[in-house]
JSON list of C-alpha atoms in Angstrom, two decimals:
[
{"chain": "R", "resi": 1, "resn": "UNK", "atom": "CA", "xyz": [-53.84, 28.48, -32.64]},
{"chain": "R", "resi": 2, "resn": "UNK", "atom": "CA", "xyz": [-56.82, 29.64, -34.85]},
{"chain": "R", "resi": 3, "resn": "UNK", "atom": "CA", "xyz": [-59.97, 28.12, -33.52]},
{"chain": "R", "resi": 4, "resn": "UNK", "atom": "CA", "xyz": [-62.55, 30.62, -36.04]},
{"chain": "R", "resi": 5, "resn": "UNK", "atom": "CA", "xyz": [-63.67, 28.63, -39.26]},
{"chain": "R", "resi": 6, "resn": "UNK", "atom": "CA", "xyz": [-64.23, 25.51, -37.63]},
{"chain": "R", "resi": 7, "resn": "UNK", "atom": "CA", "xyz": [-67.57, 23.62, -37.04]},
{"chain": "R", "resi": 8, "resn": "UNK", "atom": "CA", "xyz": [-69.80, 24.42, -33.90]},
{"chain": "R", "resi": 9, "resn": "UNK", "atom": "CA", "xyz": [-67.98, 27.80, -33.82]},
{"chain": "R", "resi": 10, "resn": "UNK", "atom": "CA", "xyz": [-69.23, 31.40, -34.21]},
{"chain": "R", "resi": 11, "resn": "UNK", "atom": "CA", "xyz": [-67.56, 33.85, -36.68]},
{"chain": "R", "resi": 12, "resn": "UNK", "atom": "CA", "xyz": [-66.16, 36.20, -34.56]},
{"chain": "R", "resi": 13, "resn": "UNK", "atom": "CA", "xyz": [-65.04, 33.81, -31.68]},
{"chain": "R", "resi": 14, "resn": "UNK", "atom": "CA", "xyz": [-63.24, 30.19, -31.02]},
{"chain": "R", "resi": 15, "resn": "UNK", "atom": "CA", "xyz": [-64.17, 27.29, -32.19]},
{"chain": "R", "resi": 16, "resn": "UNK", "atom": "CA", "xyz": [-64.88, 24.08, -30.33]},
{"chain": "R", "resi": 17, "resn": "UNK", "atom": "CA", "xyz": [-61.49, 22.24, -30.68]},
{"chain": "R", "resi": 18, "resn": "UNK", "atom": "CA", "xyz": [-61.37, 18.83, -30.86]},
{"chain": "R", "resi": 19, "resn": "UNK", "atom": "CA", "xyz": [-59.73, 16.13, -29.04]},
{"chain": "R", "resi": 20, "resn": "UNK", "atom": "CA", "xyz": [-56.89, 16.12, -32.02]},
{"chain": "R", "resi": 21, "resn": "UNK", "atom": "CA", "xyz": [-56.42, 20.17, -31.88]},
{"chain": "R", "resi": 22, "resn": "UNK", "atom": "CA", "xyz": [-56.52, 19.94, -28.29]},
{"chain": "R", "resi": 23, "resn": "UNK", "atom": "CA", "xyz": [-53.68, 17.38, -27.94]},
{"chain": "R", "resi": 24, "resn": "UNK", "atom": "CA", "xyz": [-51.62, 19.57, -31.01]},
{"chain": "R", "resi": 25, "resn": "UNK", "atom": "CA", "xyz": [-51.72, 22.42, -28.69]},
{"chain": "R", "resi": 26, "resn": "UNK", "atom": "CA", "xyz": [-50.88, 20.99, -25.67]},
{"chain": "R", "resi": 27, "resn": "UNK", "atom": "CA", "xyz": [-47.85, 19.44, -26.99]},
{"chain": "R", "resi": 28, "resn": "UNK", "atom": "CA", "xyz": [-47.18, 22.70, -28.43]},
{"chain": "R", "resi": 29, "resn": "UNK", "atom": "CA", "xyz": [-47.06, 24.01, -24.84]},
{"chain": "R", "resi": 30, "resn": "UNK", "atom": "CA", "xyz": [-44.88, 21.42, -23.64]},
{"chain": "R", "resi": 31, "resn": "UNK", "atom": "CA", "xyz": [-42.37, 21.82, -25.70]},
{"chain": "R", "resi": 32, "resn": "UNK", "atom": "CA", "xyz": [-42.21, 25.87, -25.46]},
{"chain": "R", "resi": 33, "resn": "UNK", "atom": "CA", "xyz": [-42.25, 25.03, -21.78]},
{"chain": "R", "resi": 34, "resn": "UNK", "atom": "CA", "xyz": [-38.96, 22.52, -22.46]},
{"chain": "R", "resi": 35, "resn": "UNK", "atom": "CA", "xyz": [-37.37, 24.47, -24.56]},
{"chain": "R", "resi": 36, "resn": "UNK", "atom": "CA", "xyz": [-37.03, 27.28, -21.44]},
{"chain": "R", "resi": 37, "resn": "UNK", "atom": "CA", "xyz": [-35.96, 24.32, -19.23]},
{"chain": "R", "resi": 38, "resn": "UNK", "atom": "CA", "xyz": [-34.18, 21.67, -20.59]},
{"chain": "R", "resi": 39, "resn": "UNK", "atom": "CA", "xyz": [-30.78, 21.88, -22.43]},
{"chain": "R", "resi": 40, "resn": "UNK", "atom": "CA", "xyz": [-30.38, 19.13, -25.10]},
{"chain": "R", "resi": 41, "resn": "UNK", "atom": "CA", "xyz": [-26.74, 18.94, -25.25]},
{"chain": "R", "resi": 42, "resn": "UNK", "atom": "CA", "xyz": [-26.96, 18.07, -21.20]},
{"chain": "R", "resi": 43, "resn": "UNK", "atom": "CA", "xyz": [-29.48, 15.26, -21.49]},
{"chain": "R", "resi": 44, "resn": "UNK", "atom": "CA", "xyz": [-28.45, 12.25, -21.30]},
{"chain": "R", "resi": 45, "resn": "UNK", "atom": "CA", "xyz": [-32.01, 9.99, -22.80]},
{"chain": "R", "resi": 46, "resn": "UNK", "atom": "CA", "xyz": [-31.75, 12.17, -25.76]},
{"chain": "R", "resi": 47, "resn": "UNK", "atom": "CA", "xyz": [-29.92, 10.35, -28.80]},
{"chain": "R", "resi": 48, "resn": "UNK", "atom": "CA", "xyz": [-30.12, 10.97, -32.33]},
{"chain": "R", "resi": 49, "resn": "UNK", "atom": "CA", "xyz": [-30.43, 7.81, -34.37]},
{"chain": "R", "resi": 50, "resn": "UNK", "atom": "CA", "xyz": [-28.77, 6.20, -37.74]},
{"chain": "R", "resi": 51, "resn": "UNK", "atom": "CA", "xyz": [-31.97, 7.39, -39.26]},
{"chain": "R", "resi": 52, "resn": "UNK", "atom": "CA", "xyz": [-32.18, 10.99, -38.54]},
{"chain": "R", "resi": 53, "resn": "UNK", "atom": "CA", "xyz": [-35.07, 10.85, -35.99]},
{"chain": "R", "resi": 54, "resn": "UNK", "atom": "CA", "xyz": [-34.79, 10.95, -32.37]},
{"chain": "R", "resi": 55, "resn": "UNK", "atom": "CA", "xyz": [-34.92, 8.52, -29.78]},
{"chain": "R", "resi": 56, "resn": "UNK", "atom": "CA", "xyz": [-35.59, 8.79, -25.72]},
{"chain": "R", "resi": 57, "resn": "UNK", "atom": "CA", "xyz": [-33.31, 6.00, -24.00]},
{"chain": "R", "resi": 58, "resn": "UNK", "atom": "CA", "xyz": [-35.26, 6.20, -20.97]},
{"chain": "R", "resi": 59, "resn": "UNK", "atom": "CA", "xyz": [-38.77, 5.55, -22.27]},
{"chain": "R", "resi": 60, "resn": "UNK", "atom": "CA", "xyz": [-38.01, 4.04, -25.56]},
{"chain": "R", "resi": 61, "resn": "UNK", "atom": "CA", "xyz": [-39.53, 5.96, -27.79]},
{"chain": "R", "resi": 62, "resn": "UNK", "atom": "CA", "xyz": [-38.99, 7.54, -31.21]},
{"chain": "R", "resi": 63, "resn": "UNK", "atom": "CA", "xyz": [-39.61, 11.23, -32.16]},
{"chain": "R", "resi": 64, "resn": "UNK", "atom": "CA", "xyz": [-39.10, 12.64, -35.99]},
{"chain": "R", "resi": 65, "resn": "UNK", "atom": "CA", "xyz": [-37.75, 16.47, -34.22]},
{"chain": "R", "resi": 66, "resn": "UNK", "atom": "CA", "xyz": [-36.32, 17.44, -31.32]},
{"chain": "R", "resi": 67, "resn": "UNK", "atom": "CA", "xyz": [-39.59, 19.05, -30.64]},
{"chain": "R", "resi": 68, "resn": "UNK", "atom": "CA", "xyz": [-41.63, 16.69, -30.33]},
{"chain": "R", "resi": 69, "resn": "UNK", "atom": "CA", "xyz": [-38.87, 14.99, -28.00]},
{"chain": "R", "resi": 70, "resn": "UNK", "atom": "CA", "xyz": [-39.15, 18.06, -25.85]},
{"chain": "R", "resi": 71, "resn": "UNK", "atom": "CA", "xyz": [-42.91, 17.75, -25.60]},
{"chain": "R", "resi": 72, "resn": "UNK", "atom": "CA", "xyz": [-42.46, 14.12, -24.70]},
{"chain": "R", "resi": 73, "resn": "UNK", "atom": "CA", "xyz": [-40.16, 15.20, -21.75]},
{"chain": "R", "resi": 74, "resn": "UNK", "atom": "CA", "xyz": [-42.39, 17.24, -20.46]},
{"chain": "R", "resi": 75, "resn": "UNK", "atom": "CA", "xyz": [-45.08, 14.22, -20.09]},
{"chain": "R", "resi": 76, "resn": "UNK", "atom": "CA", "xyz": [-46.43, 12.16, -17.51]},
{"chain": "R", "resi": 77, "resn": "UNK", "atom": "CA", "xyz": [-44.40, 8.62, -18.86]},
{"chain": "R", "resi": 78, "resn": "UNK", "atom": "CA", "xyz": [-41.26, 10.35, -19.17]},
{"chain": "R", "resi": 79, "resn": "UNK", "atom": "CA", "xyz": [-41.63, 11.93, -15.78]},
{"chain": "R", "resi": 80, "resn": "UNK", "atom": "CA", "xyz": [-42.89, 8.66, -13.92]},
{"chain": "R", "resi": 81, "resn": "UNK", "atom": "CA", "xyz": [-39.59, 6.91, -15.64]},
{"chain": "R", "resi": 82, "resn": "UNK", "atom": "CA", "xyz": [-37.11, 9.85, -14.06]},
{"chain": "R", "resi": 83, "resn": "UNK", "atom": "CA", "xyz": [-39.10, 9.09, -10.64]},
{"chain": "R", "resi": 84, "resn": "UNK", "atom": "CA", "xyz": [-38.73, 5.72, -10.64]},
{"chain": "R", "resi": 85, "resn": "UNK", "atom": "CA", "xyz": [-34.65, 5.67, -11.84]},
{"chain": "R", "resi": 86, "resn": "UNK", "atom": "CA", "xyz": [-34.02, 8.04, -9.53]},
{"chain": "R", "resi": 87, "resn": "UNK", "atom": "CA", "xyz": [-35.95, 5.71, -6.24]},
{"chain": "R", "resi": 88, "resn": "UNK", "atom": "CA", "xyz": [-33.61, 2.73, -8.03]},
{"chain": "R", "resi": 89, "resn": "UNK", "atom": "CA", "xyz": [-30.57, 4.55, -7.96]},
{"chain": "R", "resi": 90, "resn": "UNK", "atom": "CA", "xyz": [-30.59, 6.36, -4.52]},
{"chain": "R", "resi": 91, "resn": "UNK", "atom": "CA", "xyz": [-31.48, 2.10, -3.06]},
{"chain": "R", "resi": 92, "resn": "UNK", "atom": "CA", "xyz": [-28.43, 1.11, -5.21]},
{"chain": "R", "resi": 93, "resn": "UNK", "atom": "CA", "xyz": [-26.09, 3.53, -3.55]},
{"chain": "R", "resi": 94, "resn": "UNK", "atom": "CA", "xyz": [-23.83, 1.85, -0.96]},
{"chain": "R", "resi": 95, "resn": "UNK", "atom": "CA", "xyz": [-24.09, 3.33, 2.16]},
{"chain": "R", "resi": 96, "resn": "UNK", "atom": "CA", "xyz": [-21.86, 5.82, 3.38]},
{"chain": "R", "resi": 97, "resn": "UNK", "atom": "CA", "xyz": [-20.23, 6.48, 6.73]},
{"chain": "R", "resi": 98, "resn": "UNK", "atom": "CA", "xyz": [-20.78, 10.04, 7.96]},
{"chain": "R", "resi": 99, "resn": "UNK", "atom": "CA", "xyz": [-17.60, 11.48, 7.70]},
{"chain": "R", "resi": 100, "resn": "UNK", "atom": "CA", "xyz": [-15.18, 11.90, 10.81]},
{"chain": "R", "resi": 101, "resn": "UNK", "atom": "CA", "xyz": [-14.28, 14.99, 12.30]},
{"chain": "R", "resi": 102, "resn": "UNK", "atom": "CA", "xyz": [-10.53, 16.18, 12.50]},
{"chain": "R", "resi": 103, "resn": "UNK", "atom": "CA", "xyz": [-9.21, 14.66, 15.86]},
{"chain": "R", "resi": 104, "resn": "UNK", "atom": "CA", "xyz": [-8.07, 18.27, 17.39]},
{"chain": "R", "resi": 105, "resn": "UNK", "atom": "CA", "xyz": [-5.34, 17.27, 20.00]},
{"chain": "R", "resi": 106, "resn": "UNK", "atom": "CA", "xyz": [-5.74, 18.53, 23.46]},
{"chain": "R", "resi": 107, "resn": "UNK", "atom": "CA", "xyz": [-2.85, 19.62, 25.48]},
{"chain": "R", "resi": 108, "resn": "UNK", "atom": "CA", "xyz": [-2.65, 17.04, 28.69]},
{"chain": "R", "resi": 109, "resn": "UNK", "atom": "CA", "xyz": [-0.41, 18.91, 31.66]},
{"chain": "R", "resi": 110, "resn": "UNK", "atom": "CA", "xyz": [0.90, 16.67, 34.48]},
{"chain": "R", "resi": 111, "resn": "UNK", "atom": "CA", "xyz": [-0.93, 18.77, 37.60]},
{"chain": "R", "resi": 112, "resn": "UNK", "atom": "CA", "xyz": [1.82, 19.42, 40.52]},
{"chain": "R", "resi": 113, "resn": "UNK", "atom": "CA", "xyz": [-0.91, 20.75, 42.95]},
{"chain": "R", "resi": 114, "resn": "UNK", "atom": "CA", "xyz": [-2.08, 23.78, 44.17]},
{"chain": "R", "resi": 115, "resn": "UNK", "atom": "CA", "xyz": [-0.56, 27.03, 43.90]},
{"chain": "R", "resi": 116, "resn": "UNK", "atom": "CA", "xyz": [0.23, 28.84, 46.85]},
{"chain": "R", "resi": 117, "resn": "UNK", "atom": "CA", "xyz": [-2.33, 32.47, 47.45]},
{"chain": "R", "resi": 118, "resn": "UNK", "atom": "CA", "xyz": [-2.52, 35.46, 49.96]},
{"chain": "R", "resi": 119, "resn": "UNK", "atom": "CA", "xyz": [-6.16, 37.05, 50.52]},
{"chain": "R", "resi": 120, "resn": "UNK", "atom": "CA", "xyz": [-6.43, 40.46, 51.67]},
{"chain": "R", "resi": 121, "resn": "UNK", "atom": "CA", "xyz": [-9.88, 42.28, 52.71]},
{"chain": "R", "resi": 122, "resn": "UNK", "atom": "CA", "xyz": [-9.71, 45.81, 52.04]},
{"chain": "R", "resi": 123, "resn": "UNK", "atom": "CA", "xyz": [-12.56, 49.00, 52.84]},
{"chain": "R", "resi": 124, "resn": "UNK", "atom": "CA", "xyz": [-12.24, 52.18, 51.27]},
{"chain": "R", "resi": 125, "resn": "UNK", "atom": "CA", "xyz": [-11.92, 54.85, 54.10]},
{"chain": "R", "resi": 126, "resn": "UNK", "atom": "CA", "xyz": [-13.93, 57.30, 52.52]},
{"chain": "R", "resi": 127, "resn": "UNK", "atom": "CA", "xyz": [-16.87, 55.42, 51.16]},
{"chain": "R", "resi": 128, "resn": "UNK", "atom": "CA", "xyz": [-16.31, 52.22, 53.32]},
{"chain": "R", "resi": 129, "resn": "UNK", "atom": "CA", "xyz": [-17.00, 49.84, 49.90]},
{"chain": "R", "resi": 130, "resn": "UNK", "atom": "CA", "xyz": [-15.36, 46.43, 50.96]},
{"chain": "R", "resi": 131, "resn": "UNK", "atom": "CA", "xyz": [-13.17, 44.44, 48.19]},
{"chain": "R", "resi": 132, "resn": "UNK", "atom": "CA", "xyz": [-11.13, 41.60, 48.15]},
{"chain": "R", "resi": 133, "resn": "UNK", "atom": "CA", "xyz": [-7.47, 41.36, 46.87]},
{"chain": "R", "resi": 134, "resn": "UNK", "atom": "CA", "xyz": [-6.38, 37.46, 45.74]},
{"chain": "R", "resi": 135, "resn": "UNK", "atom": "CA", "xyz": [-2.44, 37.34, 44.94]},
{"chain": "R", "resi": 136, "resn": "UNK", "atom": "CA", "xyz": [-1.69, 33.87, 43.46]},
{"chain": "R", "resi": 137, "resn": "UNK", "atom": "CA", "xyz": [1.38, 32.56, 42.93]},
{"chain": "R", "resi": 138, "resn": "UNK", "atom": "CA", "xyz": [2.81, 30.15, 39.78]},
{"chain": "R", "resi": 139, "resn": "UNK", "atom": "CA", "xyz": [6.36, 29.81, 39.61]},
{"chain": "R", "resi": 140, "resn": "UNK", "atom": "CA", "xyz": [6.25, 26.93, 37.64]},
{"chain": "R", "resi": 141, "resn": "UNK", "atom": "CA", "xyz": [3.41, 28.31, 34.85]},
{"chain": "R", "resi": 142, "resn": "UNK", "atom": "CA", "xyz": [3.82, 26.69, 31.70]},
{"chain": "R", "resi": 143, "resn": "UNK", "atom": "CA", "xyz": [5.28, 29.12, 29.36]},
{"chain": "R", "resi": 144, "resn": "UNK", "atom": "CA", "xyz": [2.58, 30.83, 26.92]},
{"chain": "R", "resi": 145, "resn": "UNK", "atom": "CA", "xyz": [-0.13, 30.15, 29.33]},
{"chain": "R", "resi": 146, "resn": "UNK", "atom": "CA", "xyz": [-2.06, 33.24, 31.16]},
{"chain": "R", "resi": 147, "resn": "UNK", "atom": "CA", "xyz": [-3.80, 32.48, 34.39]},
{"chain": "R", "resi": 148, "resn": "UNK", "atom": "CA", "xyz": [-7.43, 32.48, 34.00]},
{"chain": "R", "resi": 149, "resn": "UNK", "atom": "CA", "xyz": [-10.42, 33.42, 36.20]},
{"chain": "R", "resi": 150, "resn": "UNK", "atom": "CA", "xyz": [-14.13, 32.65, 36.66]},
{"chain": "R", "resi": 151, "resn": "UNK", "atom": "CA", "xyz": [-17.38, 33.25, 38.52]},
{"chain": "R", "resi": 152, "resn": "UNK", "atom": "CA", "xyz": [-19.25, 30.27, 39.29]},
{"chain": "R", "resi": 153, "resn": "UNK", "atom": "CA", "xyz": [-22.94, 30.21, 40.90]},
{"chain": "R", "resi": 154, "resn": "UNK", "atom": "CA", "xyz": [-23.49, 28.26, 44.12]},
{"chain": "R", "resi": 155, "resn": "UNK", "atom": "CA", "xyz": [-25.38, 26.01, 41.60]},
{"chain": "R", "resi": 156, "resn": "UNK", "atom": "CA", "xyz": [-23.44, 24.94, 39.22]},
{"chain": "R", "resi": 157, "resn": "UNK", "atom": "CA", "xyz": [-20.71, 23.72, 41.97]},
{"chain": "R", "resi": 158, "resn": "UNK", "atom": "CA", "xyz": [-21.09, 19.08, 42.66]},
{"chain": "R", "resi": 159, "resn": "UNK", "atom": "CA", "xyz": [-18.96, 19.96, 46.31]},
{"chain": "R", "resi": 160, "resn": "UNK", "atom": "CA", "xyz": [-21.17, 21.51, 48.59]},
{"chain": "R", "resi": 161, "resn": "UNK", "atom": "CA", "xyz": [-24.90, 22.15, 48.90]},
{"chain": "R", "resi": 162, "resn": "UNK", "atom": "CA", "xyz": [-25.68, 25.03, 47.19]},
{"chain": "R", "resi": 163, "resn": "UNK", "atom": "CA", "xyz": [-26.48, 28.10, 48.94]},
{"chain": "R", "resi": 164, "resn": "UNK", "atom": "CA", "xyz": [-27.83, 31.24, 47.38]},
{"chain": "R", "resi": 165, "resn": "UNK", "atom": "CA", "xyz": [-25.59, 33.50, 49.43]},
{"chain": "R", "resi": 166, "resn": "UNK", "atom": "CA", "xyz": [-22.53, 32.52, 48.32]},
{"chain": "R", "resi": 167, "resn": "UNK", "atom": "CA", "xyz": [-20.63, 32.29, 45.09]},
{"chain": "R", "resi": 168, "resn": "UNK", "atom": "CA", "xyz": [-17.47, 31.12, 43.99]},
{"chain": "R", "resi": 169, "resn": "UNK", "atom": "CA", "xyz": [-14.16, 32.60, 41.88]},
{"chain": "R", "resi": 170, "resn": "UNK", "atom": "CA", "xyz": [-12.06, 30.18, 41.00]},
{"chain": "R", "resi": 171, "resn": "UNK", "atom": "CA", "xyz": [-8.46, 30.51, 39.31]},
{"chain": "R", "resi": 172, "resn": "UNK", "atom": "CA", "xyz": [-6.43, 28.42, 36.53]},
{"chain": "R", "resi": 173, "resn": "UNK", "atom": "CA", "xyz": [-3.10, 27.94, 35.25]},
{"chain": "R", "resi": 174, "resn": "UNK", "atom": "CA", "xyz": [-1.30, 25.14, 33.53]},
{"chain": "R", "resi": 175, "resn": "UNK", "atom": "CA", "xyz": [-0.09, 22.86, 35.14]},
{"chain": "R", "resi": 176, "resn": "UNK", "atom": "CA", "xyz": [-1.26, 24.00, 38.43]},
{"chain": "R", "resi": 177, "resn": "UNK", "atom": "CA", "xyz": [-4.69, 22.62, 40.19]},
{"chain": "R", "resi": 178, "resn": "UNK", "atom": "CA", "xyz": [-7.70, 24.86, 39.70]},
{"chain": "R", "resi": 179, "resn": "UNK", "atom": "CA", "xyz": [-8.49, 26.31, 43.20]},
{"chain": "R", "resi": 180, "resn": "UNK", "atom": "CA", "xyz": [-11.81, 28.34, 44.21]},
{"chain": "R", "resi": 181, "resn": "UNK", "atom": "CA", "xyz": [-12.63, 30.56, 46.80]},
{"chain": "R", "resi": 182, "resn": "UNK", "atom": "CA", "xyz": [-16.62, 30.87, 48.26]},
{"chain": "R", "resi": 183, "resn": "UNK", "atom": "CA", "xyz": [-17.21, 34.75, 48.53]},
{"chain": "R", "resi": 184, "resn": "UNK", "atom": "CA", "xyz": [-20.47, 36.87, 49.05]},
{"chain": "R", "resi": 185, "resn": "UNK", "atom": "CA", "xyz": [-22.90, 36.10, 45.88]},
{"chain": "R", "resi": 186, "resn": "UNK", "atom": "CA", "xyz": [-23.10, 40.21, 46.20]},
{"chain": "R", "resi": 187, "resn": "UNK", "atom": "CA", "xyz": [-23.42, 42.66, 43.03]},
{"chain": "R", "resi": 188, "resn": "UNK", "atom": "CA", "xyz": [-19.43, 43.17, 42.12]},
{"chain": "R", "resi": 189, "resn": "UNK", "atom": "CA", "xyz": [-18.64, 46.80, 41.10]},
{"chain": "R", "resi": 190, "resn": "UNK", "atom": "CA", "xyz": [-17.72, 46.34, 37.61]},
{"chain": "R", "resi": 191, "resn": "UNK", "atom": "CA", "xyz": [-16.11, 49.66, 37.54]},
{"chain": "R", "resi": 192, "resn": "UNK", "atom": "CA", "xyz": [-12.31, 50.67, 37.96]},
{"chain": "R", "resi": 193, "resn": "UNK", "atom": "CA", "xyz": [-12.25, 49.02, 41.41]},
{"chain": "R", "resi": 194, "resn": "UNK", "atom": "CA", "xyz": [-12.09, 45.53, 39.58]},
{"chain": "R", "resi": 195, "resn": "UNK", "atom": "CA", "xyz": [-9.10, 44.52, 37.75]},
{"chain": "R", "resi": 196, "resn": "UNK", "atom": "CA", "xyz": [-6.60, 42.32, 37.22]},
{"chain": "R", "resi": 197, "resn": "UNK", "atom": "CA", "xyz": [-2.91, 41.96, 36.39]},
{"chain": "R", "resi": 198, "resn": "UNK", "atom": "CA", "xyz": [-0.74, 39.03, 35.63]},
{"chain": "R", "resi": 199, "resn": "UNK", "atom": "CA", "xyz": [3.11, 39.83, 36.76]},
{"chain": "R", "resi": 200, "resn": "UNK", "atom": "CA", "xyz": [5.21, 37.52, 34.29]},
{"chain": "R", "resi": 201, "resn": "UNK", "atom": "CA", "xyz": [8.70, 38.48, 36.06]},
{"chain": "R", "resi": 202, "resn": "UNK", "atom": "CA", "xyz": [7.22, 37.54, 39.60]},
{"chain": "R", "resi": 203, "resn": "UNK", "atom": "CA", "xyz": [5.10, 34.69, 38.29]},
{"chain": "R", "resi": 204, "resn": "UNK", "atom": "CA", "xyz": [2.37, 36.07, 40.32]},
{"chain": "R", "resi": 205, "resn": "UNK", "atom": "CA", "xyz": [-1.64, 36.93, 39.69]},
{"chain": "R", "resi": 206, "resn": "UNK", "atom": "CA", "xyz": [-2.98, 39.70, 41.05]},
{"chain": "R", "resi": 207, "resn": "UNK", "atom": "CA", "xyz": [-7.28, 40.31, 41.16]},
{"chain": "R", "resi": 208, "resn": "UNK", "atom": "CA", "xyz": [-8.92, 42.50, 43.30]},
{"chain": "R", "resi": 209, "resn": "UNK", "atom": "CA", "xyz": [-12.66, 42.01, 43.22]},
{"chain": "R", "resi": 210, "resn": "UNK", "atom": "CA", "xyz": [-14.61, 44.87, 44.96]},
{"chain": "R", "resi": 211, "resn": "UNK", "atom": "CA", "xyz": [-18.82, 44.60, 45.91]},
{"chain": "R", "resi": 212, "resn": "UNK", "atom": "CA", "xyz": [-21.12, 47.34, 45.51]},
{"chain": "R", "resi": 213, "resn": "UNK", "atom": "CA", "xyz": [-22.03, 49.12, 48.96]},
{"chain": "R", "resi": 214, "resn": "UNK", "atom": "CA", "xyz": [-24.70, 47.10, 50.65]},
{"chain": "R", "resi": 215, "resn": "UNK", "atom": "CA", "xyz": [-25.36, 47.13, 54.87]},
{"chain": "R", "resi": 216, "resn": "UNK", "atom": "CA", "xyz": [-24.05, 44.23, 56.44]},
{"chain": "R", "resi": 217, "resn": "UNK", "atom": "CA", "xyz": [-21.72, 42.52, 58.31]},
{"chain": "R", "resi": 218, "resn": "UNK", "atom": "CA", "xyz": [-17.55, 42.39, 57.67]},
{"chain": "R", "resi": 219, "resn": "UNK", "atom": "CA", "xyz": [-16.84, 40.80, 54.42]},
{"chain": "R", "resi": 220, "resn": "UNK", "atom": "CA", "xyz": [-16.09, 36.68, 54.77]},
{"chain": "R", "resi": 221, "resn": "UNK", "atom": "CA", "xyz": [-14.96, 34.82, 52.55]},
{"chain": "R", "resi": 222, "resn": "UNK", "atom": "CA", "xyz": [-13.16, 31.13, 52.60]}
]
């Protein structure tokens, strides 16, 4: 906008606008600033009337161009209105149960107790490292299933008190009962001396757990 020639003003620089000019422009900036924002054929206050002018549903108010419509979107009534229909609509929605989860069916096996297990201690003659070899039997494993093995800290056992120098392995199969031994809580060798092999022709589970050297007594376990 051209603010040189007008009253109060300097040739060579802008012009005190007044409160009209002022309010020209800034509706002038409104609706540049709609025109990047808001798509017409989307909104849904925006009619065109028998008349040829324009109307805002929301507000209620008449505009002779789509400009000046845009402007008028861009304002503090028009923005107040979307405010408060959108607080009226969000306490008019019915409220809506969280949605339920898939039920994911678990497998239930009928247990038929424990499986029956040999125990071997074994020493290295060379280095004298001490392992343990577990051989568990499941003739009746339900077919598909593996048998699985864990660790588990003195802590995390409910059945005795727990006891720092001991830890537990415990074995699984379907539809067996899960059965633990209480071994040394020493460092196990992770290395080739621990492995494991599951014999599907013999039914049988074979894991031999060795411990890194340490001084001490013979290896318990129970």
């Amino acid at each position: 906008m051209d603010f040189q020639n007008r009253a109060g003003g300097k040739t060579g620089s802008g012009g005190v606008a007044s409160a009209a000019d002022a309010g020209v422009d800034r509706r002038e900036r409104l609706r540049q600033l709609a025109l990047e924002t808001i798509d017409l054929q989307k909104d849904p206050y925006f009619m065109r009337n028998h008349i040829g002018t324009y109307e805002c549903k929301l507000c209620l108010t008449l505009h002779n161009n789509e400009g000046s419509y845009l402007a008028h979107t861009q304002g503090k009534k028009h923005q107040a209105n979307l405010a408060r229909r959108a607080a009226k609509e969000q306490s008019e929605q019915p409220f809506l149960p969280a949605p339920q989860k898939a039920a994911v069916e678990t497998k239930k096996f009928v247990k038929i107790g424990r499986p029956g297990y040999k125990v071997t201690r074994e020493r290295d003659p060379g280095s004298g490292q001490q392992a343990l070899l577990f051989q568990i039997d499941y003739p009746e494993i339900t077919d598909g299933i593996a048998p699985r093995h864990r660790f588990m800290s003195a802590y995390e056992q409910k059945i005795q008190p727990p006891d720092k120098r001991w830890q537990y392995l415990l074995f699984a199969a379907e539809p067996y009962e899960t059965i633990g031994f209480k071994i040394p809580s020493r460092e196990v060798d992770k290395s080739e001396k621990f492995w494991t092999m599951w014999n599907k022709d013999t039914k049988q589970f074979f894991l031999q757990v060795a411990f890194k050297m340490e001084r001490g007594d013979e290896l318990p376990y129970y």
